[in-house]
């Protein structure tokens, strides 16, 4: 892949002919940042990182996936894009752009609160809420991301919360307004994720429902992220590192970023064993060459497969390693994770069952819980879950399902 000149496709200036159902967009290599705070400068690849600038395909999903020939041809093109680049871009609809902008404002407003106000947004039953910069660990090193995590927005009276299922608790929102603006965006991404999975089913030529049966009442979650500028860190992590090299847990990751830039991906072809075959959450070789910069492109989501997708497809689609570098300005982003139901025991897809391990499938709730405990060893919810020995609940029949239709 070569380095491409700036060529940003803006939805508002796109003609209907240009809005063909899928097309190629050259990514911006340089963006002018005039965001919040004092930072007004030319922003490009974070300093100290060497990478090619990606030129990723952009797709416009149909309103409904009907399984027509044109749906199937787009679906196959999406699969090919993931197999080539590890990532693709999805054009936001006008509604999605509006919800993204609303959620971004809510996220910025939250991160501007005082440390005491932010630290109050934690509870001992869930892993939702605030994660301070330097609190999350990847490969034993602190990440500088500051995070507000939203997982299932459960009510205190939900039977799973009352029964104290691992990771199940209400989200400690600071206020109703943030809850509304973030959850409107998350719900939209939920519908979008279902469409994407229908496309994956078409593209892989597996029966409809082979994937979407797992995501009924899925354990979808999202991280609203703020990265400090590289000169504003607290010295707890490695210089310039926002988040270390890792893959994410579930089926699909749908990310969206502001104009600053910091995300890098590593395309397939340099595959590592899946995390369920390893002992930690992080991907090694974080400093290797072969990284591709995901330059900010207005009006798009970037979408890539997670660990569950790698498992069910026997690595036909691999979980894309990615990392975030700190830039000269602070950066805001969202990472949404479209996931199986917490109870789901996920099995290889028909035609992709080649004896991959573990043979009996992966219980998503256990996988999620283990990864979360490793990432947040000192969180109050980690200590409570371990002290009360509630991880053993994950073995109970009530918390396991094959998600048969
Ligand atoms: O900051 C980004 O663009 C991606 C963040 C990410 O990889 C994550 O939260 O898992
Ligand atoms: Fe990630």
XYZ file of C-alpha atoms and ligand atoms in Angstrom:
416
model
C 0.000 0.000 0.000
C 1.253 3.457 -0.811
C 0.899 6.776 0.903
C -2.009 8.687 -0.532
C -2.692 12.394 -0.726
C -5.586 13.894 1.188
C -8.887 13.140 -0.493
C -11.718 13.275 1.946
C -15.183 12.211 0.871
C -17.771 14.350 2.621
C -21.343 13.081 2.560
C -22.805 16.550 2.111
C -20.909 17.113 -1.132
C -21.409 13.640 -2.550
C -23.700 13.304 -5.561
C -26.048 10.347 -5.808
C -23.903 8.875 -8.574
C -20.885 9.101 -6.307
C -22.880 7.395 -3.583
C -22.579 4.101 -5.407
C -23.115 1.159 -3.145
C -19.445 0.671 -2.583
C -16.480 2.711 -3.632
C -12.892 3.412 -2.769
C -11.794 6.370 -0.701
C -8.206 7.534 -0.427
C -7.649 8.399 3.195
C -6.477 11.785 4.381
C -2.827 11.822 5.299
C -2.964 15.265 6.861
C -5.831 16.941 8.659
C -6.133 20.371 10.166
C -7.246 20.156 13.758
C -9.077 23.024 15.358
C -10.833 21.133 18.100
C -11.445 21.862 21.733
C -8.713 23.489 23.802
C -5.681 25.300 22.559
C -4.521 22.723 20.081
C -4.576 24.240 16.608
C -2.059 22.642 14.330
C -1.415 20.371 11.409
C -2.013 16.844 12.617
C -0.762 13.739 10.876
C 0.535 10.345 11.999
C 1.419 10.532 15.700
C 5.089 11.464 16.135
C 7.480 8.543 16.449
C 5.255 6.057 14.562
C 6.258 4.729 11.170
C 3.373 3.409 9.063
C 1.895 3.445 5.625
C -1.317 5.423 5.276
C -4.213 3.074 4.535
C -6.414 3.384 1.493
C -9.494 1.490 2.615
C -12.629 0.608 0.729
C -15.800 2.413 1.809
C -19.215 0.743 1.662
C -22.732 2.151 1.887
C -25.045 -0.451 3.392
C -28.516 -0.838 1.867
C -31.455 0.100 4.112
C -32.494 -3.544 4.292
C -30.446 -6.622 3.505
C -32.669 -8.684 1.209
C -30.109 -11.140 -0.087
C -30.312 -9.804 -3.638
C -27.471 -10.306 -6.108
C -26.225 -6.798 -5.449
C -26.311 -7.365 -1.651
C -24.310 -10.557 -2.153
C -21.758 -8.890 -4.387
C -21.251 -6.111 -1.837
C -21.039 -8.666 0.963
C -18.313 -10.583 -0.869
C -16.436 -7.331 -1.511
C -16.584 -6.593 2.224
C -15.158 -10.007 3.079
C -12.374 -9.473 0.527
C -11.619 -6.024 1.975
C -11.221 -7.507 5.463
C -9.053 -10.326 4.142
C -6.817 -7.812 2.326
C -6.712 -4.802 4.677
C -8.078 -6.106 7.988
C -10.467 -3.133 8.070
C -13.079 -1.375 5.923
C -14.912 1.906 6.055
C -18.677 2.221 6.268
C -20.323 5.493 5.225
C -22.488 6.926 8.014
C -26.092 7.705 7.120
C -27.202 11.286 7.892
C -28.949 9.930 11.007
C -25.761 8.145 12.096
C -23.717 11.326 11.562
C -26.165 13.209 13.778
C -26.091 10.567 16.524
C -22.286 10.367 16.345
C -22.015 14.135 16.710
C -24.440 14.150 19.658
C -22.588 11.301 21.374
C -19.228 13.035 20.746
C -20.471 16.189 22.474
C -21.698 14.128 25.431
C -18.367 12.318 25.650
C -16.320 15.559 25.567
C -18.573 17.070 28.228
C -18.011 14.039 30.451
C -14.224 14.062 30.129
C -14.170 17.773 31.052
C -15.609 16.958 34.490
C -13.334 17.062 37.536
C -11.402 13.888 38.444
C -13.649 13.445 41.512
C -16.818 13.670 39.401
C -15.430 11.152 36.911
C -14.174 8.741 39.570
C -17.685 8.742 41.065
C -18.908 6.971 37.889
C -17.891 3.470 38.961
C -19.787 0.651 40.668
C -18.823 -2.702 42.108
C -21.104 -4.920 40.011
C -20.285 -3.973 36.421
C -17.283 -2.909 34.386
C -19.211 0.054 33.004
C -18.285 3.625 33.764
C -15.050 5.491 34.189
C -11.519 4.197 33.587
C -8.810 6.759 34.365
C -5.796 7.258 32.124
C -3.160 4.753 33.235
C -5.718 2.288 34.726
C -6.177 -0.136 31.846
C -3.372 -2.597 31.248
C -2.354 -4.056 27.877
C 0.596 -6.472 27.919
C 1.456 -5.407 31.457
C 1.851 -1.720 30.515
C -0.598 1.048 31.427
C -2.561 2.602 28.569
C -3.103 6.357 28.492
C -6.669 6.201 27.219
C -9.303 7.709 29.490
C -12.503 5.746 29.014
C -16.216 5.666 29.743
C -17.457 2.123 29.086
C -21.070 1.261 28.431
C -22.062 -2.374 28.346
C -25.621 -3.607 28.572
C -27.581 -0.742 30.075
C -29.192 -2.935 32.726
C -31.656 -1.709 35.335
C -30.980 -2.557 39.005
C -34.119 -4.728 39.044
C -33.023 -6.831 36.042
C -33.090 -10.483 37.135
C -29.470 -10.990 36.049
C -28.328 -8.062 38.194
C -30.363 -9.288 41.159
C -28.864 -12.777 40.718
C -25.367 -11.161 40.602
C -24.268 -12.693 37.319
C -20.609 -11.790 36.684
C -20.203 -8.361 34.983
C -23.953 -7.618 35.175
C -24.777 -4.319 36.832
C -26.263 -0.923 36.044
C -24.131 1.615 34.218
C -23.028 4.456 36.559
C -24.066 7.377 34.323
C -23.251 10.876 35.552
C -26.642 12.131 34.317
C -29.698 11.291 32.201
C -28.601 13.471 29.299
C -25.366 11.574 28.752
C -27.260 8.290 29.064
C -29.707 9.400 26.363
C -27.103 10.716 23.907
C -24.744 7.762 24.273
C -27.480 5.109 24.274
C -29.131 6.580 21.150
C -25.800 6.128 19.379
C -25.265 2.619 20.825
C -28.775 1.516 19.766
C -28.178 2.744 16.230
C -24.901 0.831 16.136
C -26.779 -2.227 17.371
C -29.093 -2.174 14.324
C -26.126 -1.422 12.094
C -24.210 -4.368 13.596
C -27.078 -6.753 12.821
C -27.054 -5.592 9.204
C -23.313 -6.085 9.044
C -23.665 -9.639 10.360
C -26.330 -10.376 7.744
C -23.844 -9.175 5.146
C -21.139 -11.399 6.613
C -23.519 -14.382 6.410
C -24.160 -13.573 2.746
C -20.489 -12.992 1.996
C -19.442 -16.255 3.650
C -22.337 -18.110 2.049
C -23.614 -19.534 5.340
C -27.357 -19.904 6.134
C -29.138 -16.744 7.306
C -29.162 -16.646 11.108
C -25.888 -18.589 11.486
C -24.337 -15.502 13.130
C -27.318 -13.376 14.108
C -28.715 -16.166 16.290
C -25.806 -15.465 18.655
C -26.469 -11.730 18.926
C -30.074 -11.844 20.169
C -29.888 -9.603 23.237
C -26.157 -9.400 22.480
C -23.582 -8.264 25.010
C -22.871 -5.209 22.854
C -20.772 -2.564 24.538
C -18.931 0.606 23.719
C -15.983 2.619 24.943
C -16.001 6.409 24.666
C -12.304 7.274 24.643
C -10.199 10.355 25.226
C -6.462 10.306 24.613
C -4.332 13.092 26.083
C -1.828 14.836 23.843
C 1.550 13.118 24.073
C 3.026 15.848 26.301
C 0.145 15.672 28.843
C 0.497 12.166 30.307
C 1.088 11.128 33.916
C 4.184 8.981 33.335
C 2.417 5.672 34.127
C 2.812 4.157 30.654
C 5.168 4.073 27.702
C 5.845 7.426 26.019
C 3.536 8.090 23.084
C 1.493 4.917 23.573
C -2.269 5.419 23.735
C -3.336 1.748 23.722
C -0.918 -1.104 23.104
C -1.330 -3.611 20.315
C -4.392 -5.799 20.884
C -7.390 -7.472 19.302
C -10.949 -7.122 20.584
C -13.125 -9.934 21.892
C -16.279 -10.286 19.908
C -17.660 -10.491 16.390
C -17.224 -6.967 14.983
C -15.656 -3.675 16.090
C -17.214 -0.469 14.747
C -14.955 2.481 15.522
C -15.321 6.209 14.868
C -12.746 8.883 15.528
C -12.392 12.656 15.457
C -10.013 14.549 13.159
C -6.802 14.099 15.166
C -5.709 10.560 14.271
C -3.922 7.852 16.227
C -5.311 4.451 15.167
C -3.127 1.847 13.419
C -4.104 -1.627 12.182
C -2.090 -4.613 11.070
C -3.540 -6.364 8.000
C -3.931 -10.160 7.884
C -1.114 -12.297 6.625
C 0.890 -11.809 9.763
C -1.667 -13.718 11.840
C -1.011 -14.633 15.420
C -2.789 -17.377 17.337
C -6.261 -16.386 18.512
C -6.392 -15.030 22.079
C -8.382 -18.044 23.264
C -5.279 -20.078 22.440
C -3.020 -17.677 24.343
C -2.824 -16.594 27.933
C -3.157 -12.818 27.668
C -5.281 -10.214 25.945
C -2.596 -8.415 24.053
C -1.029 -9.093 20.723
C 2.738 -9.300 20.787
C 4.885 -7.718 18.078
C 3.344 -4.289 18.812
C 6.510 -2.596 17.600
C 6.916 -4.606 14.418
C 6.723 -3.015 11.047
C 3.674 -3.652 8.866
C 1.344 -1.245 10.642
C -1.093 0.813 8.582
C -2.354 4.209 9.743
C -6.143 4.710 9.773
C -6.252 8.384 8.825
C -9.345 10.249 10.032
C -11.997 10.396 7.308
C -15.134 12.395 8.123
C -18.474 10.602 7.919
C -17.247 7.012 8.148
C -17.081 4.195 10.651
C -14.152 1.826 10.470
C -15.143 -1.815 10.913
C -13.017 -4.871 11.619
C -13.484 -8.446 12.875
C -12.890 -9.527 16.481
C -11.766 -12.764 18.135
C -15.146 -14.543 17.917
C -15.272 -13.923 14.165
C -11.804 -15.423 13.820
C -12.895 -18.491 15.779
C -16.200 -19.120 13.972
C -14.587 -18.715 10.542
C -11.500 -20.771 11.419
C -9.355 -17.687 10.681
C -10.856 -17.075 7.232
C -11.541 -13.675 8.782
C -8.909 -12.810 11.372
C -9.259 -10.569 14.407
C -7.466 -7.379 13.384
C -4.555 -6.291 15.615
C -4.663 -2.567 16.265
C -3.095 0.041 18.525
C -3.405 3.750 19.256
C -0.605 6.313 19.381
C -0.794 9.634 21.219
C -0.756 12.644 18.964
C 0.199 16.301 19.437
C -3.448 17.130 20.231
C -5.905 15.322 22.499
C -8.050 12.841 20.581
C -11.599 11.515 21.029
C -12.917 8.228 19.627
C -15.578 5.561 20.116
C -15.072 1.822 19.850
C -18.347 -0.147 19.662
C -18.265 -3.932 20.000
C -21.024 -6.035 18.414
C -21.084 -9.185 20.492
C -22.762 -12.528 21.111
C -25.234 -12.903 23.962
C -23.381 -13.287 27.292
C -24.756 -16.839 27.591
C -23.868 -17.896 24.045
C -21.615 -20.868 23.436
C -20.294 -19.875 20.020
C -19.502 -22.681 17.558
C -17.691 -22.768 14.178
C -19.891 -21.771 11.227
C -21.115 -24.434 8.791
C -18.372 -25.000 6.247
C -15.749 -23.419 8.512
C -15.560 -26.217 11.051
C -12.093 -27.632 10.594
C -11.476 -28.897 14.080
C -10.411 -25.529 15.473
C -9.838 -25.358 19.201
C -11.580 -25.338 21.589
C -13.646 -28.093 20.005
C -16.748 -27.548 22.133
C -17.172 -23.866 21.279
C -16.382 -20.716 23.265
C -18.638 -19.486 26.038
C -18.678 -15.767 25.321
C -19.509 -14.692 28.894
C -16.498 -16.560 30.264
C -14.255 -15.195 27.532
C -15.426 -11.626 28.204
C -15.133 -11.979 31.977
C -11.609 -13.406 31.845
C -10.357 -10.692 29.513
C -11.968 -7.977 31.610
C -10.466 -9.280 34.844
C -7.023 -9.249 33.207
C -7.432 -5.742 31.815
C -8.684 -4.236 35.095
C -6.888 -6.153 37.863
C -7.396 -3.404 40.465
C -10.973 -2.383 39.746
C -13.479 -2.692 42.590
C -15.724 -4.937 40.457
C -12.765 -7.285 39.787
C -11.959 -7.615 43.471
C -15.603 -8.194 44.446
C -16.162 -10.794 41.729
C -13.050 -12.722 42.761
C -13.573 -12.335 46.542
C -17.124 -13.661 46.237
C -16.050 -16.553 43.994
C -18.793 -15.718 41.490
C -16.787 -16.725 38.401
C -17.958 -20.291 39.056
C -21.483 -19.131 38.108
C -20.256 -19.065 34.505
C -20.381 -22.874 34.546
C -24.093 -22.977 35.441
C -26.582 -24.127 32.787
C -28.630 -20.976 33.328
C -25.699 -18.883 32.062
C -25.055 -21.023 28.958
C -27.004 -21.399 25.743
C -26.418 -22.712 22.235
C -28.766 -19.910 21.061
C -30.735 -22.300 18.851
C -33.449 -20.414 16.979
O -9.108 4.803 19.649
C -9.494 4.068 18.736
O -9.712 4.488 17.592
C -9.684 2.577 18.992
C -9.770 2.208 20.451
C -9.670 0.747 20.705
O -9.012 0.020 20.016
C -10.410 0.135 21.834
O -11.035 0.850 22.625
O -10.384 -1.106 21.951
Fe -9.520 -2.095 20.351
